[in-house]
Coordinates of C-alpha atoms in Angstrom, one line a residue:
Chain A
M1 CA -76.4 161.4 -131.5
T2 CA -75.0 159.4 -134.1
G3 CA -77.1 161.6 -136.7
L4 CA -75.9 165.1 -134.8
L5 CA -72.2 163.7 -135.1
K6 CA -72.5 162.8 -138.7
M7 CA -74.4 166.6 -139.4
E8 CA -71.3 168.1 -137.8
F9 CA -68.7 166.3 -139.3
R10 CA -70.4 167.2 -142.9
R11 CA -70.7 170.7 -142.2
L12 CA -67.0 170.4 -140.8
F13 CA -65.8 169.0 -143.9
K14 CA -67.6 171.3 -146.2
S15 CA -65.9 174.4 -144.6
F16 CA -63.1 176.1 -146.2
F17 CA -61.5 176.8 -142.4
F18 CA -61.2 173.3 -141.6
W19 CA -59.0 172.4 -144.6
A20 CA -56.8 175.3 -144.5
Y21 CA -54.5 173.6 -141.7
P22 CA -54.1 170.6 -143.3
V23 CA -53.3 172.0 -146.7
I24 CA -50.9 174.5 -145.1
I25 CA -48.9 171.6 -143.6
V26 CA -49.0 169.4 -146.8
V27 CA -47.6 172.4 -148.7
L28 CA -44.7 172.8 -146.1
L29 CA -44.1 169.1 -146.4
I30 CA -43.8 169.5 -150.0
I31 CA -41.5 172.3 -149.8
N32 CA -39.3 170.9 -147.3
K33 CA -38.7 168.1 -149.8
L34 CA -37.8 170.1 -152.2
S35 CA -35.7 172.4 -150.6
V36 CA -33.6 169.2 -148.9
N37 CA -29.8 169.3 -149.7
E38 CA -26.4 168.3 -148.5
K39 CA -26.0 170.5 -145.7
Q40 CA -28.5 168.1 -143.8
D41 CA -26.9 167.4 -140.4
E42 CA -27.6 166.6 -136.6
I43 CA -28.4 170.1 -136.0
A44 CA -31.4 170.2 -138.8
L45 CA -32.8 166.7 -137.2
T46 CA -32.9 167.9 -133.8
V47 CA -34.6 171.1 -135.0
V48 CA -37.3 169.2 -136.9
L49 CA -37.9 166.7 -133.9
E50 CA -38.2 170.4 -131.6
L51 CA -40.8 171.3 -134.1
S52 CA -42.7 168.5 -133.6
T53 CA -44.3 169.7 -130.3
N54 CA -43.9 173.4 -131.0
I55 CA -46.2 172.9 -134.0
L56 CA -48.9 171.3 -131.7
Y57 CA -49.5 174.7 -130.1
I58 CA -50.4 176.3 -133.4
A59 CA -52.8 173.1 -134.4
M60 CA -54.4 173.8 -130.9
I61 CA -55.0 177.5 -131.8
V62 CA -56.2 176.7 -135.1
C63 CA -58.4 174.1 -133.7
G64 CA -60.0 176.3 -131.2
I65 CA -60.8 179.2 -133.2
L66 CA -62.2 176.8 -135.9
M67 CA -64.4 175.0 -133.4
V68 CA -65.6 178.2 -131.4
S69 CA -66.1 180.0 -134.9
F70 CA -68.3 176.8 -136.0
W71 CA -70.6 176.9 -132.6
S72 CA -71.0 180.5 -132.4
K73 CA -72.3 180.5 -136.1
E74 CA -74.7 177.9 -135.0
D75 CA -75.8 179.6 -132.2
K76 CA -75.9 183.2 -133.7
H77 CA -78.3 181.9 -136.8
G78 CA -80.3 179.9 -134.2
Y79 CA -79.7 176.6 -136.3
T80 CA -79.3 174.8 -132.8
K81 CA -82.5 175.6 -131.6
N82 CA -83.8 173.6 -134.6
I83 CA -81.7 170.6 -133.5
L84 CA -82.5 171.2 -129.9
G85 CA -86.2 170.6 -130.3
N86 CA -85.6 167.0 -131.3
V87 CA -82.8 166.0 -129.0
S88 CA -83.4 164.8 -125.5
G89 CA -81.4 167.4 -123.8
R90 CA -78.9 170.3 -124.6
H91 CA -76.1 168.2 -123.1
I92 CA -76.2 166.0 -126.3
L93 CA -75.1 168.9 -128.0
T94 CA -72.1 169.2 -125.8
I95 CA -71.2 166.0 -126.1
V96 CA -71.2 166.3 -129.6
K97 CA -69.2 169.2 -129.4
L98 CA -66.4 167.1 -127.2
I99 CA -66.4 164.5 -129.5
T100 CA -65.8 166.8 -132.9
S101 CA -63.2 169.0 -131.4
T102 CA -61.2 166.0 -130.1
C103 CA -61.5 164.5 -133.4
V104 CA -60.4 167.8 -135.2
M105 CA -57.7 168.0 -132.9
L106 CA -56.4 164.1 -133.4
F107 CA -56.8 164.9 -137.2
Y108 CA -54.5 167.8 -137.3
S109 CA -52.2 166.3 -134.8
V110 CA -51.8 163.6 -137.3
F111 CA -50.9 165.8 -140.1
N112 CA -48.4 167.5 -137.6
F113 CA -46.7 163.8 -136.7
I114 CA -46.6 163.1 -140.7
Y115 CA -44.8 166.5 -141.1
C116 CA -42.4 166.2 -138.5
F117 CA -41.6 162.8 -137.8
V118 CA -41.8 161.3 -141.4
S119 CA -39.6 164.1 -142.6
Y120 CA -37.4 163.5 -139.7
K121 CA -37.0 159.8 -140.6
I122 CA -36.4 160.6 -144.1
E123 CA -33.9 163.1 -143.5
F124 CA -32.2 160.9 -141.0
E125 CA -31.6 158.0 -143.4
K126 CA -30.4 160.4 -146.1
M127 CA -27.8 161.7 -143.4
V128 CA -26.7 158.3 -142.7
K129 CA -26.6 157.2 -146.5
T130 CA -24.2 160.3 -147.3
Y131 CA -22.3 160.1 -144.0
R132 CA -22.8 163.9 -143.8
V133 CA -22.1 163.7 -139.9
Y134 CA -20.2 166.7 -138.8
L135 CA -20.9 166.9 -135.2
Y136 CA -19.8 163.1 -134.3
P137 CA -16.9 162.3 -136.7
E138 CA -15.2 158.6 -136.9
S139 CA -12.6 159.2 -134.1
A140 CA -12.0 161.8 -131.1
D141 CA -9.3 163.1 -132.7
L142 CA -11.2 165.0 -135.6
M143 CA -13.2 166.7 -132.8
P144 CA -12.7 170.4 -132.8
K145 CA -10.1 171.5 -130.3
G146 CA -11.4 171.5 -126.6
F147 CA -14.3 169.2 -127.4
E148 CA -12.7 165.8 -128.0
D149 CA -13.8 164.6 -124.5
R150 CA -17.5 164.9 -126.1
W151 CA -17.1 162.6 -129.0
I152 CA -19.3 159.6 -129.4
S153 CA -19.2 156.7 -131.6
R154 CA -21.3 156.3 -134.5
E155 CA -23.5 153.6 -132.9
Q156 CA -23.6 155.4 -129.7
Y157 CA -25.1 158.4 -131.5
D158 CA -27.1 156.0 -133.3
L159 CA -28.5 154.6 -130.1
E160 CA -28.8 158.2 -128.1
T161 CA -30.8 159.5 -131.3
A162 CA -33.4 156.3 -131.3
E163 CA -33.9 157.1 -127.7
Y164 CA -34.5 160.7 -128.2
F165 CA -36.6 160.1 -130.9
N166 CA -38.7 157.4 -128.9
R167 CA -39.2 159.9 -125.9
T168 CA -39.9 162.6 -128.6
I169 CA -42.9 160.4 -129.8
H170 CA -44.2 159.9 -126.2
R171 CA -43.9 163.8 -125.5
Y172 CA -45.5 164.2 -128.8
L173 CA -48.4 162.2 -127.7
L174 CA -48.7 163.5 -124.4
M175 CA -49.1 166.8 -125.8
V176 CA -51.9 165.6 -128.0
L177 CA -53.6 164.5 -125.0
V178 CA -53.0 168.2 -123.7
G179 CA -54.5 169.5 -127.0
L180 CA -57.5 167.7 -126.2
V181 CA -57.5 168.9 -122.8
I182 CA -57.4 172.1 -124.0
M183 CA -60.5 171.6 -126.3
A184 CA -62.6 170.3 -123.3
L185 CA -61.4 173.5 -121.3
I186 CA -62.5 175.6 -124.4
V187 CA -66.1 173.6 -124.7
L188 CA -66.4 174.3 -120.9
L189 CA -65.8 178.0 -121.2
Y190 CA -68.0 178.4 -124.1
E191 CA -70.7 176.6 -122.4
L192 CA -70.2 178.7 -119.5
L193 CA -70.4 182.1 -120.7
R194 CA -71.5 181.6 -124.4
S195 CA -69.3 184.1 -125.6
A196 CA -67.4 183.6 -128.8
T197 CA -65.2 186.5 -128.1
F198 CA -64.2 185.5 -124.8
A199 CA -63.5 181.8 -126.3
Y200 CA -61.4 183.2 -129.0
V201 CA -59.3 185.1 -126.5
M202 CA -59.2 182.0 -123.8
V203 CA -57.9 179.9 -127.0
I204 CA -55.1 182.1 -127.7
L205 CA -54.3 182.7 -124.1
V206 CA -54.0 179.1 -123.1
S207 CA -52.5 177.7 -126.2
T208 CA -49.6 180.2 -126.1
K209 CA -48.9 179.4 -122.2
F210 CA -49.8 183.3 -121.4
I211 CA -52.3 182.0 -118.8
E212 CA -49.8 179.4 -117.3
N213 CA -46.8 182.2 -117.1
L214 CA -49.1 184.6 -115.4
V215 CA -50.0 181.7 -112.9
L216 CA -46.5 180.5 -112.4
N217 CA -45.2 184.3 -111.9
L218 CA -48.1 184.9 -109.6
V219 CA -46.9 181.8 -107.5
A220 CA -43.4 182.5 -107.4
L221 CA -44.4 186.0 -106.3
I222 CA -46.3 184.8 -103.3
T223 CA -44.1 181.6 -102.5
D224 CA -41.2 182.0 -103.9
K225 CA -41.3 178.7 -105.5
I226 CA -43.1 177.2 -108.6
D227 CA -42.5 173.7 -108.6
P228 CA -45.9 172.4 -106.7
V229 CA -47.9 174.3 -109.2
A230 CA -45.7 173.7 -112.5
Q231 CA -45.7 170.1 -112.0
N232 CA -49.4 170.2 -112.6
L233 CA -50.0 172.6 -115.1
L234 CA -50.9 172.0 -119.0
F235 CA -47.4 172.9 -120.6
T236 CA -45.0 173.1 -117.6
Q237 CA -45.7 169.8 -116.4
F238 CA -43.2 168.7 -119.6
M239 CA -40.1 170.3 -117.8
Y240 CA -41.0 167.4 -115.4
F241 CA -41.1 164.8 -118.1
D242 CA -37.9 165.4 -119.9
E243 CA -35.0 164.7 -117.4
Y244 CA -32.5 166.6 -119.2
A245 CA -34.4 169.8 -119.2
S246 CA -33.7 172.3 -116.4
V247 CA -35.6 175.0 -114.5
G248 CA -33.2 177.4 -113.2
E249 CA -30.6 175.6 -111.5
E250 CA -32.3 172.6 -110.7
M251 CA -32.5 169.5 -112.9
N252 CA -35.5 167.7 -113.2
P253 CA -36.2 164.4 -112.4
G254 CA -38.0 163.1 -115.3
L255 CA -41.2 161.6 -113.7
P256 CA -42.6 158.4 -115.2
L257 CA -44.9 158.6 -118.2
W258 CA -47.8 157.0 -116.7
T259 CA -48.3 159.9 -114.0
F260 CA -48.4 162.6 -116.8
L261 CA -51.0 160.3 -118.7
V262 CA -53.1 159.8 -115.8
R263 CA -53.2 163.4 -114.6
N264 CA -54.2 164.8 -118.4
I265 CA -56.8 161.9 -118.4
I266 CA -58.4 163.5 -115.3
Y267 CA -58.2 166.6 -116.2
L268 CA -59.8 165.7 -119.7
A269 CA -62.7 163.7 -117.7
V270 CA -63.3 166.7 -115.4
L271 CA -63.7 169.3 -117.7
A272 CA -65.6 167.4 -120.1
T273 CA -67.8 166.6 -117.2
S274 CA -68.1 170.0 -116.2
A275 CA -69.1 171.1 -119.6
I276 CA -71.5 168.5 -120.1
L277 CA -73.5 169.2 -116.5
I278 CA -73.1 173.0 -117.2
S279 CA -74.7 172.6 -120.3
K280 CA -77.6 170.3 -118.8
K281 CA -78.3 172.8 -116.4
K282 CA -78.3 176.1 -118.7
D283 CA -81.2 177.1 -121.0
S284 CA -80.2 177.0 -124.6
V285 CA -81.8 180.3 -125.7
Chain B
M1 CA -108.3 162.5 -121.1
S2 CA -105.0 162.2 -122.2
Y3 CA -103.1 165.2 -123.5
I4 CA -100.2 165.3 -126.1
L5 CA -99.0 168.0 -124.3
E6 CA -99.8 169.2 -120.9
T7 CA -98.2 171.7 -118.4
D8 CA -98.5 171.6 -114.8
N9 CA -98.0 174.8 -112.8
L10 CA -95.1 175.9 -115.0
T11 CA -93.1 178.8 -113.5
K12 CA -90.1 180.7 -115.0
T13 CA -88.2 183.6 -113.5
F14 CA -85.5 185.4 -114.7
G15 CA -83.9 187.2 -111.7
K16 CA -86.8 188.9 -109.9
K17 CA -89.2 188.5 -112.8
K18 CA -91.9 186.1 -113.2
A19 CA -91.9 185.3 -117.0
L20 CA -94.4 182.3 -116.2
N21 CA -96.3 182.0 -113.1
N22 CA -98.0 178.7 -112.6
V23 CA -99.1 178.1 -116.2
S24 CA -101.1 175.2 -116.9
I25 CA -102.1 174.4 -120.5
H26 CA -103.8 171.3 -122.1
V27 CA -103.0 170.4 -125.5
G28 CA -105.2 167.4 -126.9
E29 CA -104.4 165.3 -129.9
G30 CA -105.0 166.8 -133.5
D31 CA -105.5 170.2 -131.9
I32 CA -104.2 173.5 -133.2
Y33 CA -103.7 175.5 -130.2
G34 CA -103.6 179.0 -130.5
L35 CA -101.5 180.9 -127.7
V36 CA -102.8 184.2 -127.7
G37 CA -101.0 187.3 -125.6
R38 CA -99.1 190.2 -126.2
N39 CA -95.7 191.0 -126.3
G40 CA -93.8 190.1 -123.2
A41 CA -96.8 188.0 -122.1
G42 CA -94.6 184.8 -121.9
K43 CA -95.8 183.3 -124.9
T44 CA -92.3 182.8 -126.4
T45 CA -91.0 181.4 -122.9
L46 CA -93.7 178.8 -122.7
M47 CA -92.8 177.6 -126.2
K48 CA -89.5 177.4 -125.3
I49 CA -90.0 175.3 -122.4
T50 CA -92.4 173.1 -124.0
G51 CA -90.1 172.8 -127.0
G52 CA -87.0 171.7 -124.7
L53 CA -85.2 174.8 -125.2
A54 CA -85.4 176.0 -121.5
H55 CA -85.8 174.6 -118.3
P56 CA -88.9 175.5 -116.0
T57 CA -88.0 177.3 -112.7
S58 CA -90.9 175.1 -111.5
G59 CA -93.6 172.8 -112.1
T60 CA -93.4 169.9 -114.9
Y61 CA -95.0 169.2 -118.0
S62 CA -95.6 166.0 -120.2
M63 CA -95.6 165.2 -124.0
F64 CA -97.1 162.4 -125.3
G65 CA -98.3 161.5 -121.9
K66 CA -94.6 161.0 -120.8
T67 CA -92.5 162.9 -118.2
G68 CA -88.6 163.6 -117.6
R69 CA -86.6 161.0 -119.2
E70 CA -89.2 159.0 -120.7
M71 CA -90.5 162.1 -122.3
S72 CA -86.8 162.7 -124.1
A73 CA -87.1 159.6 -126.1
Y74 CA -90.3 161.4 -127.8
A75 CA -88.3 164.4 -128.5
K76 CA -87.9 163.5 -132.4
K77 CA -91.7 163.8 -132.4
R78 CA -91.6 167.4 -131.8
G79 CA -90.8 170.1 -134.2
I80 CA -90.2 173.8 -133.6
L81 CA -90.2 177.3 -135.2
I82 CA -89.4 179.9 -132.1
E83 CA -88.4 183.5 -132.7
D84 CA -86.2 183.5 -135.6
P85 CA -86.1 180.6 -138.2
G86 CA -82.7 179.4 -137.4
L87 CA -81.0 178.8 -140.7
L88 CA -77.3 178.2 -141.8
M89 CA -76.8 181.3 -144.0
D90 CA -74.1 179.7 -146.0
C91 CA -76.0 176.9 -147.4
N92 CA -79.2 176.8 -149.4
G93 CA -82.5 175.5 -148.7
I94 CA -81.9 172.1 -149.4
E95 CA -78.8 171.7 -147.8
N96 CA -80.4 173.4 -144.5
L97 CA -83.3 170.6 -144.7
W98 CA -80.6 167.6 -145.6
L99 CA -78.5 168.4 -142.6
K100 CA -81.4 168.3 -140.2
C101 CA -82.3 164.9 -142.0
I102 CA -78.9 163.4 -141.2
A103 CA -79.2 164.9 -137.6
L104 CA -82.5 163.1 -137.3
G105 CA -81.2 160.0 -138.9
I106 CA -83.5 160.7 -142.0
K107 CA -82.1 158.6 -145.1
D108 CA -84.5 160.0 -147.8
K109 CA -82.9 162.2 -149.9
K110 CA -86.1 163.4 -151.8
E111 CA -87.4 164.6 -148.0
P112 CA -85.8 168.1 -148.2
K113 CA -87.1 168.6 -152.0
K114 CA -90.6 167.5 -150.8
L115 CA -90.5 170.1 -147.9
M116 CA -89.4 172.9 -150.2
E117 CA -92.4 172.3 -152.2
M118 CA -94.7 172.1 -149.3
V119 CA -93.6 175.4 -148.3
G120 CA -93.6 177.1 -151.4
L121 CA -90.1 177.3 -152.0
G122 CA -89.6 174.7 -154.8
D123 CA -88.7 177.0 -157.4
V124 CA -85.4 178.3 -155.5
P125 CA -83.6 174.9 -154.3
K126 CA -79.9 176.4 -154.5
L127 CA -80.5 180.1 -153.5
K128 CA -78.3 180.7 -150.4
T129 CA -80.6 181.3 -147.4
K130 CA -78.7 184.6 -146.8
K131 CA -80.4 185.8 -150.0
Y132 CA -83.7 184.8 -149.1
S133 CA -86.3 187.4 -148.1
F134 CA -87.9 187.4 -144.6
G135 CA -90.8 185.7 -145.9
M136 CA -88.6 182.9 -147.3
K137 CA -86.6 182.4 -144.2
Q138 CA -89.9 182.0 -142.4
R139 CA -90.9 179.4 -144.8
L140 CA -87.9 177.5 -144.4
G141 CA -87.9 177.6 -140.7
L142 CA -91.3 175.9 -141.1
A143 CA -90.0 173.3 -143.3
L144 CA -87.3 172.6 -140.8
A145 CA -89.8 172.2 -138.3
L146 CA -91.6 169.6 -140.1
V147 CA -88.6 167.6 -141.0
G148 CA -89.2 164.0 -139.7
N149 CA -92.9 164.3 -140.0
P150 CA -93.3 165.6 -136.1
E151 CA -96.7 164.9 -134.4
L152 CA -96.2 167.8 -132.4
V153 CA -95.2 171.2 -134.0
I154 CA -94.6 174.2 -131.8
L155 CA -94.8 177.6 -133.9
D156 CA -93.7 180.9 -132.6
E157 CA -95.4 183.6 -135.1
P158 CA -95.0 181.7 -138.0
I159 CA -96.7 183.9 -140.4
N160 CA -94.8 187.0 -139.6
G161 CA -93.5 188.8 -142.7
F162 CA -95.5 186.9 -145.1
D163 CA -97.6 188.2 -148.0
P164 CA -101.3 187.6 -148.1
Q165 CA -100.7 184.7 -150.5
G166 CA -98.0 183.2 -148.2
I167 CA -100.4 183.5 -145.0
T168 CA -103.2 181.5 -146.9
S169 CA -100.5 178.9 -148.1
V170 CA -99.3 178.5 -144.5
R171 CA -102.9 178.2 -143.2
E172 CA -103.7 175.6 -145.8
L173 CA -100.5 173.6 -145.0
I174 CA -101.3 173.5 -141.2
T175 CA -104.7 172.6 -141.9
A176 CA -103.7 169.8 -144.1
K177 CA -101.2 168.7 -141.7
Q178 CA -103.8 168.7 -139.0
K179 CA -105.9 166.4 -140.9
E180 CA -103.0 163.9 -140.7
G181 CA -103.0 163.9 -136.9
V182 CA -100.3 166.4 -136.3
T183 CA -101.2 168.7 -133.5
F184 CA -99.9 172.2 -133.5
I185 CA -99.2 175.2 -130.8
I186 CA -99.0 178.5 -132.5
S187 CA -98.6 181.8 -131.3
S188 CA -99.5 184.8 -133.5
H189 CA -100.2 188.6 -133.2
I190 CA -102.5 188.1 -136.4
L191 CA -105.6 186.8 -134.0
G192 CA -108.0 187.1 -137.3
E193 CA -105.7 184.3 -139.0
L194 CA -105.4 182.3 -135.9
S195 CA -109.1 182.2 -135.3
K196 CA -109.5 180.7 -139.0
I197 CA -107.6 177.5 -137.9
A198 CA -107.5 177.2 -134.2
T199 CA -109.1 174.6 -132.4
K200 CA -108.3 175.6 -128.9
Y201 CA -107.2 178.7 -127.3
G202 CA -104.8 179.7 -124.5
F203 CA -105.1 183.5 -123.4
I204 CA -101.7 184.6 -121.5
N205 CA -101.2 187.8 -119.7
N206 CA -98.2 188.6 -117.5
G207 CA -97.1 184.9 -117.4
K208 CA -100.7 183.7 -116.5
I209 CA -103.0 181.9 -118.4
I210 CA -106.1 183.9 -118.1
E211 CA -108.5 181.3 -120.1
E212 CA -108.6 178.4 -121.9
S213 CA -111.3 177.4 -124.0
T214 CA -112.3 175.6 -127.2
T215 CA -113.0 177.3 -130.1
K216 CA -116.7 176.4 -129.7
E217 CA -116.7 177.7 -126.4
L218 CA -115.1 181.0 -127.6
L219 CA -117.1 181.6 -130.5
D220 CA -120.1 181.1 -128.0
K221 CA -118.6 183.9 -126.1
C222 CA -117.5 186.3 -128.9
K223 CA -119.6 185.6 -132.1
S224 CA -121.4 188.6 -133.6
K225 CA -124.9 188.7 -132.1
I226 CA -128.0 190.9 -131.6
E227 CA -127.7 191.8 -127.7
L228 CA -131.6 192.6 -126.6
I229 CA -133.0 193.5 -123.3
P230 CA -136.5 193.4 -123.2
S231 CA -138.9 194.4 -120.5
D232 CA -140.3 190.7 -120.3
V233 CA -137.6 187.9 -121.0
P234 CA -140.1 184.9 -121.3
K235 CA -142.6 186.5 -123.6
A236 CA -139.7 187.9 -125.8
C237 CA -138.2 184.6 -126.1
T238 CA -141.7 183.3 -127.5
I239 CA -142.0 186.0 -129.7
I240 CA -138.7 185.8 -131.3
E241 CA -139.1 182.3 -131.9
K242 CA -142.0 182.8 -133.5
I243 CA -140.7 185.3 -136.0
G244 CA -138.2 182.8 -136.9
F245 CA -135.1 183.0 -134.8
K246 CA -133.8 179.9 -133.1
D247 CA -129.9 180.4 -132.7
Y248 CA -130.3 182.5 -129.3
K249 CA -129.2 182.5 -125.5
V250 CA -130.9 183.6 -122.4
L251 CA -128.1 184.9 -120.1
E252 CA -128.7 185.2 -116.4
N253 CA -128.8 189.1 -116.3
G254 CA -131.7 189.4 -118.4
V255 CA -130.2 189.9 -121.8
I256 CA -130.9 187.3 -125.1
N257 CA -127.9 187.2 -127.2
I258 CA -129.5 186.5 -130.7
Y259 CA -126.7 184.8 -133.0
E260 CA -128.2 184.9 -136.3
Q261 CA -130.1 186.9 -138.9
L262 CA -128.4 189.9 -137.6
D263 CA -129.9 192.7 -140.3
R264 CA -133.4 191.8 -138.6
T265 CA -133.3 194.0 -135.4
G266 CA -136.1 196.1 -137.0
N267 CA -138.3 193.0 -137.2
I268 CA -137.7 192.3 -133.5
T269 CA -138.4 195.7 -132.3
N270 CA -141.7 195.7 -134.4
A271 CA -142.7 192.1 -133.0
L272 CA -142.0 193.0 -129.4
A273 CA -143.8 196.4 -129.8
A274 CA -146.9 194.5 -131.1
E275 CA -147.2 192.4 -127.9
S276 CA -146.5 195.6 -125.9
I277 CA -143.2 194.4 -124.6
A278 CA -140.9 197.2 -124.3
T279 CA -137.4 197.0 -125.9
I280 CA -135.1 198.6 -123.2
E281 CA -132.0 198.1 -125.6
I282 CA -131.1 196.2 -128.7
T283 CA -127.5 196.4 -130.3
K284 CA -125.4 194.7 -132.7
K285 CA -122.1 193.4 -131.5
Y286 CA -119.6 192.4 -133.7
E287 CA -116.9 190.8 -131.6
E288 CA -113.9 188.9 -133.0
L289 CA -111.1 187.2 -131.2
E290 CA -108.8 190.5 -130.6
D291 CA -111.9 192.3 -129.2
Y292 CA -112.3 189.4 -127.0
Y293 CA -108.6 189.0 -125.9
V294 CA -108.8 192.9 -125.3
Q295 CA -111.9 192.7 -123.3
L296 CA -110.5 189.6 -121.4
V297 CA -107.0 191.2 -120.4
N298 CA -108.5 194.7 -119.5
G299 CA -111.0 192.8 -117.2
K300 CA -108.2 190.8 -115.5
E301 CA -106.2 193.7 -115.2
G302 CA -109.2 195.7 -113.9
Q303 CA -109.8 192.9 -111.2
Q304 CA -106.4 192.7 -110.2

C-alpha cells in the first residue's frame, strides 16, 4: 500500500489542477499584503476571521472535484486494472483514496490557515501599533451618541478578541474535520455508484449546504422543529458550537468542543469503513 | 499435481445470466494456457476473476497453491492485461511503467526502459500514450503486465491490433519468458497464433469449459492426417507398415488415422488393392485448432 500511496501522490503532485488552489491562495495573500493600508480596523479583522471558515467550503469543493476527476480518469483509462492485479483486494485502492483525499484536504486547509490566520495576526498587530481603533475609543464619551453603553476598554477588547480568535481556530479545525468527513462521503458515493458525474454533483451539493438545507426544510415541514436534526448535520451543527449564534429567536447553548469532535470522528469512521466494505464486495470492472 | 492456478467450479452470474458455469481449469507451472472461446463465451470473466478484478458468485480458485487471504500475499507475482491496455494518456510510456514500478515498490529506474525495449517501444520513450497507435498501446499494456517480473501473466487478446511483425515479436517474447519459468494464460481469437505457443488449452463455450487438454493430446486429436477405412483393418495395418508408415493410429470404429507422408494416398490404395483389401474410404484431413474448436462447440451444442 505504501507503494500505491507513493504512486498516487506522485501523480497528484504532477497534476496542474492540484496546484491551482494553493497558487490562487498564495496570490490572494500577496495581493492582500500589497493592498494593506491605513484603513484597517476591527471590522476588517472580523471579516478576515469569518473568511477563515467560509473559504474552507471552497477548499472542500476544489478538493472533491480534483479527487473525483483523478479517480475517474484512472478508471476510464483502465489503469486501476493494471494495479489491481497486483494488490490483495480492491479495498486497498479505496483506503489509498481515503488517505490521499484526506491529505489533499489537510494540505489545502493549511494554505487556508496561512492565508486567514497569518494575515489576521499581521493586520491585528499593525492596527494596534498604529492605534487605528475606531469602534472602541479610549473613553466611553468618545463613542457615538446612543452607543456609549457598548464601550469597552482597550484591554477588554484585546481579551475578547483573543477569545474570539481562539474560538475561531477551534471552529476552523472542526471544519477541517468536517471536510475530511465530506471526502470520506465522496469516496463512499464514488465506490457505491462509480459515477464521476454523480460524485461531482454531490461534491457541490454537499459542500454548498444544499443537501442540508433540503433536509432541514423537509424536517421543519414535517415536525415544525429543526433542532434534533440540525444539531447532528455536518455544517448546521456549528450553530450549536458558537454560543453567540442564534437560530430564529433562540440563543444556542454552545455545546462543549468534545461533543463536536466525537460526533465528527464517528461520522468519519462510519463513512470510511462503509466505503472500504463496499469496495471489498464490488467487482472492479 | 500442484498447479500455479487452479479453479474449482467457478460460477459468475450477472442478474439471471450465468457468465461462468462451474468452470474448473488447471494451469501448471511454465504452461502457456490458451483459453479458447468465441465472444461472450466467458473468457474475459474467467480472466477477471483469476486476475483479481472480480469476485466469483460461487466456487473457489487457488494461485500458487494458496487460497483466500494467503493467496493475496502472492498478488504481486501476477501480471494482467485484460480488455484494454489501461494506460494513463497524459503520461508517456516510461512514466506509465515507472508509476507501476513505484506502486509495486520497484526501485530500479532502468526497469521501465528495459520493458519498453522488450516490447519494441524503445524508440518512443517520451511520446505521450495518447499519441500511440492501437498496436503500440497493446505493447505498452503487455509491458505493464510484465512489470515486477510476475510468475503468472494473464493476457486477454494480447495480439489484437498487432502487425504481423508485432505478432511474431510478442510470440517470441512470450516464449522467452516461458523459458524463464513464467506461466501464461492467454486468450486470443487468432487461434493459429495461439496454437504456435500454447502448451495447454481450455475450450470454453457458454460459460462452461467443454474440454481441457494439453497440446500433445490436442495434436493427436486434430493434426493433419489421412483417414483410411479398409475392409480388413489388421491386414491393412501390416501393409501400411510394410510400405513405410509408422505414425498411425487405429480407432475403435475401424478407421486408421495416418499422420505422416500425407501425399502418399495413392501408394496406400495401390498396396491395399495388391493384397485384395478394399479401400472403403480414404481422405486427407487438414484440421487446425480453429476447425477443432468449431467441431467441438457444434458437437456440444448438438448434444444440448
